Amino acid sequence: MALENGVRQVIEGDTLDECKKKLFDMYQNNYNIEDRQTFFKHTGFLGLKLKEVQRITYTVNHRKAYDVDNYYNYSKDSEADKLEKNRQEIIQQQSTVLFNTQMQKMANKIDELNKQISSMNDNITLATNEKHETIRKIEELLEENEFSMSYTRMIEDKIRAKFSLDQLDDFNLVERYVVDWIGESIQITKEKYFRPPHVIIIVGPTGVGKTTTIAKLASNAILDAKSKNLPRPDLCLLTIDTMRVGAQEQLSKFGDILDKTVLKAESSDDVRATYEAYKDHVDYIFIDTSGYSPNDATHISEMKNMLDVKMNPDIYLSVCASTKSSDLQNIFRNYEPFAYESVIITKCDETKQIGNVISVLWDRHKSVSYITDGQRVPRNIRKATVIDFLKMLNGFNIDRVHIEDKFGEQDE
């Protein structure tokens, strides 16, 4: 930098001789010392020590450009500033080293996790793309029993989550768990107590045996009271089936056996009038309904409106055990407006597969109350149990003692 004659400059050093040497190195003898001061500066780590310093004020005798930038910067900054800068640099370096060390450790952990995930993905890929023999055999058994695809996927997901590849080699162990999972997916309707009259309505498509089921339930209500040494209950039998020829006559035959006259209703007003007339005099009111195709939304809606009477009914959906899964889904869905909570499975004696029923009950979150397996009244109807369904499975090795221990209390 260029310095003019007469411009005062400052230089510092430990001694006067050190200052003069610095001036000579920069200007030879072309300088004049104008002033000299002695003072103390804080030095050492964190500036805890005091050091004697000489400060010389001088002028340059002639006009000339000198390359003194580095030294000027040195003179401009005090020793304390330099020390502070050095301290900050050391701290920054240490922080950088620590940060890099931590980042390296984290990178190593991430690499290890990636290896573990890669290994897990390999196992999942193996389980997905190359099904284990045990999974294939379970899938075949479920298909043989006509379980739905969604139910089968649910069971396979449980298998993969529960068992390692080594454990899958034990087919009997996996099969036992699968039978348990099937049992756990079945909801049995809990017995409810109604203040008289207990209004029971059965709805469902045509041909599922609703009228016969009504007769069985009515007969068993009488037999149950007799077995408990209770008074014979009073019954009211009502039909709103105006579509099927001879529907009232069929129910009337059962009414004759029970010594009860079967009443008929053709409108919502008729239903309401019958209920009002009998509600204070009978223990049960059984209502038989018309059977419609599940696709007949118009008539189903009309029947729903006809039964829209405040009588706190217990509504059952009746379906045939031999109906395929897709049709059962349609029936369950289209009869949903009746707000049924429970299902009666009829004609179980006419099929050897029950997986279709279990699948749809599970998928629609419905419970099952009764099973029928013949036309005889009052026989061929019983309260549903998990054990009943598991015993109807084909091809599975059913441990009767185990399932009775596991599900026996649940069914009571």
Coordinates of C-alpha atoms in Angstrom, one line a residue:
M1 CA 0.0 0.0 0.0
A2 CA 1.3 3.6 -0.7
L3 CA 2.3 5.8 2.3
E4 CA 2.7 9.6 2.1
N5 CA 5.4 11.6 3.9
G6 CA 4.3 12.7 7.4
V7 CA 1.5 10.1 7.7
R8 CA 1.6 8.7 11.2
Q9 CA 1.7 4.9 11.5
V10 CA 1.7 2.6 14.5
I11 CA 3.6 -0.6 15.1
E12 CA 3.7 -2.9 18.2
G13 CA 6.3 -5.3 19.6
D14 CA 7.5 -6.9 22.8
T15 CA 10.5 -4.5 23.0
L16 CA 11.7 -1.3 21.4
D17 CA 14.4 -3.2 19.5
E18 CA 11.9 -5.5 18.0
C19 CA 9.8 -2.6 16.8
K20 CA 12.9 -0.9 15.3
K21 CA 13.9 -4.1 13.5
K22 CA 10.4 -4.4 12.0
L23 CA 10.7 -0.7 10.8
F24 CA 14.1 -1.3 9.3
D25 CA 12.9 -4.4 7.5
M26 CA 10.1 -2.3 6.0
Y27 CA 11.7 1.1 5.3
Q28 CA 15.5 0.7 6.1
N29 CA 16.4 4.1 7.7
N30 CA 13.6 6.1 6.0
Y31 CA 11.4 6.5 9.1
N32 CA 11.2 8.7 12.1
I33 CA 10.0 7.6 15.6
E34 CA 7.5 10.1 16.8
D35 CA 6.2 8.5 20.0
R36 CA 6.7 5.5 22.3
Q37 CA 4.2 3.9 24.7
T38 CA 4.3 1.0 27.1
F39 CA 1.1 -0.9 28.1
F40 CA -0.2 -4.3 29.1
K41 CA -2.3 -6.6 26.9
H42 CA -4.3 -9.7 27.9
T43 CA -2.8 -12.8 26.3
G44 CA -2.9 -16.6 26.7
F45 CA -5.9 -18.9 26.4
L46 CA -9.1 -17.0 27.1
G47 CA -7.0 -13.8 27.7
L48 CA -6.2 -14.6 31.3
K49 CA -2.5 -13.4 31.2
L50 CA -1.0 -9.9 31.0
K51 CA 1.9 -9.0 28.7
E52 CA 4.0 -5.8 28.4
V53 CA 3.8 -4.4 24.9
Q54 CA 5.7 -1.5 23.2
R55 CA 3.7 0.7 20.8
I56 CA 5.7 3.0 18.4
T57 CA 4.2 5.8 16.4
Y58 CA 6.3 6.7 13.3
T59 CA 6.4 8.5 10.0
V60 CA 7.9 7.6 6.6
N61 CA 10.4 10.1 5.2
H62 CA 9.6 9.7 1.5
R63 CA 6.8 8.9 -1.0
K64 CA 7.0 5.3 -2.2
A65 CA 4.8 2.2 -2.7
Y66 CA 5.5 -0.5 -0.2
D67 CA 4.2 -4.0 -0.2
V68 CA 3.2 -3.9 3.5
D69 CA -0.4 -5.1 3.3
N70 CA 0.2 -8.2 5.3
Y71 CA 2.1 -6.4 8.0
Y72 CA -0.4 -3.5 8.1
N73 CA -3.2 -6.0 8.7
Y74 CA -1.1 -7.5 11.4
S75 CA -0.6 -4.0 13.0
K76 CA -4.3 -3.1 12.5
D77 CA -5.6 -6.1 14.4
S78 CA -4.7 -6.3 18.1
E79 CA -3.3 -9.3 19.7
A80 CA -6.5 -9.9 21.5
D81 CA -8.4 -10.0 18.3
K82 CA -6.0 -12.5 16.8
L83 CA -6.3 -14.7 19.8
E84 CA -10.0 -14.6 19.7
K85 CA -10.0 -15.5 16.0
N86 CA -7.6 -18.4 16.7
R87 CA -9.8 -19.6 19.5
Q88 CA -12.9 -19.5 17.3
E89 CA -11.0 -21.3 14.5
I90 CA -10.0 -24.0 16.9
I91 CA -13.6 -24.4 18.2
Q92 CA -14.9 -24.5 14.6
Q93 CA -12.3 -27.1 13.7
Q94 CA -13.2 -29.2 16.7
S95 CA -16.9 -28.8 16.0
T96 CA -16.3 -29.9 12.4
V97 CA -14.4 -32.9 13.5
L98 CA -17.1 -33.9 16.0
F99 CA -19.9 -33.3 13.4
N100 CA -18.1 -35.4 10.8
T101 CA -17.5 -38.2 13.3
Q102 CA -21.2 -38.2 14.3
M103 CA -22.3 -38.1 10.6
Q104 CA -20.0 -41.1 9.9
K105 CA -21.5 -43.1 12.7
M106 CA -25.0 -42.2 11.5
A107 CA -24.1 -43.2 7.9
N108 CA -22.8 -46.5 9.2
K109 CA -26.1 -47.1 11.1
I110 CA -28.1 -46.2 8.0
D111 CA -26.0 -48.7 5.9
E112 CA -26.7 -51.4 8.5
L113 CA -30.4 -50.6 8.5
N114 CA -30.5 -50.7 4.7
K115 CA -28.9 -54.1 4.7
Q116 CA -31.5 -55.4 7.2
I117 CA -34.3 -53.9 5.1
S118 CA -32.9 -55.4 2.0
S119 CA -32.8 -58.8 3.7
M120 CA -36.4 -58.4 4.8
N121 CA -37.4 -57.4 1.3
D122 CA -35.7 -60.5 0.0
N123 CA -37.8 -62.6 2.4
I124 CA -41.0 -60.8 1.5
T125 CA -40.2 -61.2 -2.2
L126 CA -39.6 -64.9 -1.7
A127 CA -42.9 -65.2 0.3
T128 CA -44.8 -63.3 -2.4
N129 CA -43.4 -64.5 -5.6
E130 CA -42.4 -68.0 -4.6
K131 CA -45.1 -69.1 -2.2
H132 CA -44.0 -71.6 0.4
E133 CA -45.5 -75.0 0.0
T134 CA -47.4 -74.6 3.3
I135 CA -49.0 -71.4 2.1
R136 CA -50.0 -73.1 -1.2
K137 CA -51.6 -76.0 0.7
I138 CA -53.5 -73.7 3.0
E139 CA -54.7 -71.7 0.0
E140 CA -55.9 -74.9 -1.7
L141 CA -57.8 -75.9 1.5
L142 CA -59.5 -72.5 1.7
E143 CA -60.4 -72.6 -2.0
E144 CA -61.8 -76.1 -1.5
N145 CA -64.1 -74.7 1.2
E146 CA -65.1 -71.8 -1.1
F147 CA -63.7 -69.0 1.1
S148 CA -63.6 -65.7 -0.8
M149 CA -60.4 -64.2 -2.2
S150 CA -60.4 -61.4 0.3
Y151 CA -60.7 -63.8 3.2
T152 CA -57.9 -66.0 1.8
R153 CA -55.6 -63.0 1.5
M154 CA -56.4 -62.1 5.1
I155 CA -55.4 -65.6 6.3
E156 CA -52.2 -65.5 4.1
D157 CA -51.2 -62.1 5.5
K158 CA -51.6 -63.5 9.0
I159 CA -49.4 -66.5 8.1
R160 CA -46.6 -64.3 6.8
A161 CA -46.8 -62.0 9.8
K162 CA -46.8 -64.9 12.3
F163 CA -44.3 -67.4 10.9
S164 CA -40.7 -67.3 9.8
L165 CA -39.6 -69.2 6.7
D166 CA -38.3 -72.0 8.9
Q167 CA -41.5 -72.2 10.9
L168 CA -43.5 -72.5 7.7
D169 CA -42.0 -76.0 7.2
D170 CA -44.2 -77.2 10.1
F171 CA -47.5 -77.5 8.2
N172 CA -49.4 -78.9 11.2
L173 CA -48.5 -75.9 13.3
V174 CA -49.6 -73.4 10.6
E175 CA -52.8 -75.4 10.0
R176 CA -53.7 -75.3 13.7
Y177 CA -53.3 -71.5 13.8
V178 CA -55.4 -71.1 10.6
V179 CA -58.3 -73.1 12.1
D180 CA -58.1 -70.9 15.2
W181 CA -58.1 -67.7 13.0
I182 CA -61.2 -69.0 11.1
G183 CA -62.9 -69.6 14.4
E184 CA -62.0 -66.2 15.8
S185 CA -63.4 -64.5 12.7
I186 CA -66.9 -65.9 13.4
Q187 CA -69.2 -63.8 15.5
I188 CA -71.9 -65.6 17.4
T189 CA -75.0 -63.5 18.4
K190 CA -75.2 -62.9 22.1
E191 CA -78.5 -63.8 23.6
K192 CA -80.6 -60.7 24.3
Y193 CA -83.5 -60.2 26.7
F194 CA -86.6 -58.4 25.5
R195 CA -89.4 -57.0 27.5
P196 CA -92.7 -58.6 26.2
P197 CA -93.6 -58.8 23.5
H198 CA -90.4 -60.0 21.8
V199 CA -91.0 -59.1 18.1
I200 CA -89.1 -61.4 15.8
I201 CA -89.0 -60.6 12.0
I202 CA -87.2 -62.7 9.4
V203 CA -86.3 -61.2 6.1
G204 CA -84.4 -62.6 3.1
P205 CA -84.7 -63.7 -0.5
T206 CA -87.2 -66.1 -1.8
G207 CA -86.6 -69.8 -1.3
V208 CA -84.4 -69.7 1.8
G209 CA -87.0 -71.2 4.2
K210 CA -88.2 -68.2 6.1
T211 CA -91.7 -69.6 6.9
T212 CA -90.4 -72.9 8.2
T213 CA -87.8 -71.1 10.3
I214 CA -90.5 -68.9 11.8
A215 CA -92.4 -72.1 12.7
K216 CA -89.3 -73.6 14.3
L217 CA -88.5 -70.6 16.4
A218 CA -92.1 -70.4 17.6
S219 CA -92.2 -74.1 18.5
N220 CA -88.9 -73.9 20.3
A221 CA -90.0 -70.9 22.3
I222 CA -92.8 -73.1 23.7
L223 CA -90.5 -76.1 24.2
D224 CA -87.8 -74.0 25.9
A225 CA -90.3 -72.7 28.4
K226 CA -91.5 -76.2 29.1
S227 CA -88.0 -77.5 29.7
K228 CA -87.5 -74.7 32.3
N229 CA -90.9 -75.4 34.0
L230 CA -92.1 -72.0 32.9
P231 CA -95.7 -71.1 31.8
R232 CA -96.4 -71.7 28.2
P233 CA -95.7 -68.4 26.3
D234 CA -98.5 -66.7 24.4
L235 CA -97.7 -66.2 20.7
C236 CA -99.0 -64.1 17.8
L237 CA -98.2 -65.3 14.2
L238 CA -98.4 -62.7 11.5
T239 CA -97.6 -62.9 7.8
I240 CA -97.1 -60.0 5.4
D241 CA -96.2 -62.3 2.5
T242 CA -98.7 -61.3 -0.2
M243 CA -96.5 -62.4 -3.1
R244 CA -96.2 -66.2 -2.7
V245 CA -99.3 -68.3 -3.4
G246 CA -100.2 -70.4 -0.3
A247 CA -97.8 -68.5 2.0
Q248 CA -100.5 -67.9 4.7
E249 CA -101.8 -71.4 4.3
Q250 CA -98.3 -72.9 4.9
L251 CA -97.9 -70.9 8.1
S252 CA -101.5 -71.6 9.1
K253 CA -100.6 -75.3 9.2
F254 CA -98.0 -74.7 11.8
G255 CA -100.4 -72.3 13.6
D256 CA -102.9 -75.2 13.9
I257 CA -100.2 -77.4 15.5
L258 CA -99.5 -74.6 18.0
D259 CA -103.2 -73.8 18.4
K260 CA -102.7 -70.3 17.1
T261 CA -104.5 -68.4 14.3
V262 CA -102.2 -66.9 11.7
L263 CA -103.0 -63.2 11.1
K264 CA -102.4 -61.4 7.8
A265 CA -101.3 -57.8 7.2
E266 CA -101.3 -56.0 3.8
S267 CA -100.1 -52.6 4.9
S268 CA -98.2 -50.7 7.5
D269 CA -101.4 -49.7 9.1
D270 CA -102.4 -53.4 9.4
V271 CA -99.0 -54.2 11.1
R272 CA -99.4 -51.3 13.5
A273 CA -103.0 -52.3 14.4
T274 CA -102.0 -56.0 15.0
Y275 CA -99.1 -54.9 17.2
E276 CA -101.2 -52.5 19.2
A277 CA -103.9 -55.2 19.7
Y278 CA -101.5 -57.9 20.9
K279 CA -98.6 -56.1 22.5
D280 CA -100.1 -56.3 26.0
H281 CA -101.3 -59.9 25.8
V282 CA -98.6 -62.0 24.2
D283 CA -94.9 -62.9 24.9
Y284 CA -93.9 -63.2 21.2
I285 CA -94.9 -61.8 17.9
F286 CA -93.5 -63.7 15.0
I287 CA -93.6 -61.9 11.6
D288 CA -93.1 -63.8 8.3
T289 CA -92.2 -61.7 5.3
S290 CA -92.2 -61.9 1.5
G291 CA -89.2 -63.2 -0.3
Y292 CA -87.8 -61.0 -3.0
S293 CA -84.7 -61.1 -5.2
P294 CA -81.9 -59.1 -3.6
N295 CA -81.9 -57.0 -6.8
D296 CA -85.6 -56.1 -6.5
A297 CA -84.9 -52.8 -4.7
T298 CA -88.4 -51.5 -5.2
H299 CA -90.2 -54.3 -3.4
I300 CA -87.6 -54.5 -0.7
S301 CA -88.1 -50.8 0.0
E302 CA -91.8 -51.2 0.1
M303 CA -91.6 -54.1 2.6
K304 CA -89.2 -52.0 4.7
N305 CA -91.8 -49.2 4.8
M306 CA -94.5 -51.6 5.7
L307 CA -92.5 -52.8 8.7
D308 CA -91.6 -49.3 9.8
V309 CA -93.6 -49.5 13.0
K310 CA -92.3 -48.7 16.4
M311 CA -92.2 -52.2 18.0
N312 CA -88.4 -52.7 18.8
P313 CA -88.2 -55.8 16.6
D314 CA -85.4 -58.4 16.5
I315 CA -84.7 -58.7 12.8
Y316 CA -82.9 -61.7 11.3
L317 CA -81.6 -62.0 7.7
S318 CA -82.1 -65.6 6.5
V319 CA -79.8 -66.9 3.8
C320 CA -79.1 -70.3 2.3
A321 CA -75.8 -72.0 3.1
S322 CA -75.3 -73.1 -0.5
T323 CA -75.4 -69.5 -2.0
K324 CA -72.1 -68.5 -3.5
S325 CA -70.0 -65.7 -1.9
S326 CA -70.7 -63.0 -4.5
D327 CA -74.5 -63.6 -4.3
L328 CA -74.3 -63.6 -0.5
Q329 CA -72.5 -60.2 -0.6
N330 CA -75.3 -58.8 -2.7
I331 CA -78.0 -60.2 -0.4
F332 CA -76.3 -58.8 2.7
R333 CA -75.8 -55.4 1.1
N334 CA -79.3 -55.0 -0.3
Y335 CA -81.1 -56.0 2.9
E336 CA -79.0 -53.6 4.9
P337 CA -81.9 -51.0 5.1
F338 CA -83.6 -53.4 7.6
A339 CA -80.7 -52.8 10.0
Y340 CA -80.5 -56.5 10.8
E341 CA -77.8 -57.4 13.3
S342 CA -78.0 -61.2 13.1
V343 CA -78.1 -63.9 10.4
I344 CA -79.8 -67.3 10.2
I345 CA -78.0 -69.8 7.9
T346 CA -80.5 -72.3 6.5
K347 CA -80.3 -75.6 4.6
C348 CA -76.8 -76.4 5.9
D349 CA -77.6 -80.0 5.1
E350 CA -77.7 -79.2 1.4
T351 CA -74.0 -78.2 1.0
K352 CA -70.5 -79.5 2.0
Q353 CA -68.9 -76.0 1.9
I354 CA -69.3 -73.3 4.5
G355 CA -66.4 -71.0 3.7
N356 CA -68.6 -68.8 1.5
V357 CA -70.8 -68.0 4.5
I358 CA -67.9 -67.5 7.0
S359 CA -66.2 -65.1 4.4
V360 CA -69.2 -62.9 4.0
L361 CA -70.1 -62.8 7.7
W362 CA -66.6 -61.7 8.4
D363 CA -66.5 -59.2 5.5
R364 CA -69.9 -57.6 6.5
H365 CA -69.2 -57.7 10.2
K366 CA -72.4 -59.6 11.0
S367 CA -73.0 -62.2 13.7
V368 CA -74.8 -65.5 13.2
S369 CA -77.6 -66.7 15.5
Y370 CA -79.1 -70.0 14.2
I371 CA -78.3 -72.8 11.8
T372 CA -81.0 -75.0 10.2
D373 CA -80.3 -78.3 8.6
G374 CA -83.6 -79.8 7.5
Q375 CA -87.4 -79.2 7.2
R376 CA -88.6 -80.9 10.4
V377 CA -90.4 -78.7 12.9
P378 CA -89.4 -78.0 15.6
R379 CA -86.2 -80.0 15.0
N380 CA -83.5 -79.1 12.5
I381 CA -82.7 -75.8 14.1
R382 CA -80.1 -74.9 16.7
K383 CA -78.2 -71.9 18.0
A384 CA -75.1 -71.4 16.0
T385 CA -71.7 -72.1 17.5
V386 CA -68.1 -71.5 16.3
I387 CA -67.5 -75.3 16.8
D388 CA -70.4 -76.1 14.4
F389 CA -68.8 -74.1 11.7
L390 CA -65.3 -75.5 12.2
K391 CA -66.6 -79.0 12.2
M392 CA -68.1 -78.3 8.7
L393 CA -64.7 -77.4 7.2
N394 CA -63.4 -79.9 4.7
G395 CA -59.8 -81.1 4.4
F396 CA -58.6 -79.4 7.6
N397 CA -57.3 -81.5 10.5
I398 CA -59.6 -80.4 13.3
D399 CA -58.4 -81.0 16.8
R400 CA -61.8 -81.4 18.5
V401 CA -60.4 -81.2 22.0
H402 CA -58.5 -78.0 21.2
I403 CA -61.4 -76.2 19.5
E404 CA -63.8 -77.2 22.2
D405 CA -61.5 -75.8 24.9
K406 CA -60.8 -72.6 22.9
F407 CA -64.3 -71.8 21.7
G408 CA -66.6 -73.8 23.9
E409 CA -67.1 -71.1 26.5
Q410 CA -67.5 -68.4 23.8
D411 CA -70.4 -70.3 22.3
E412 CA -72.2 -70.7 25.7

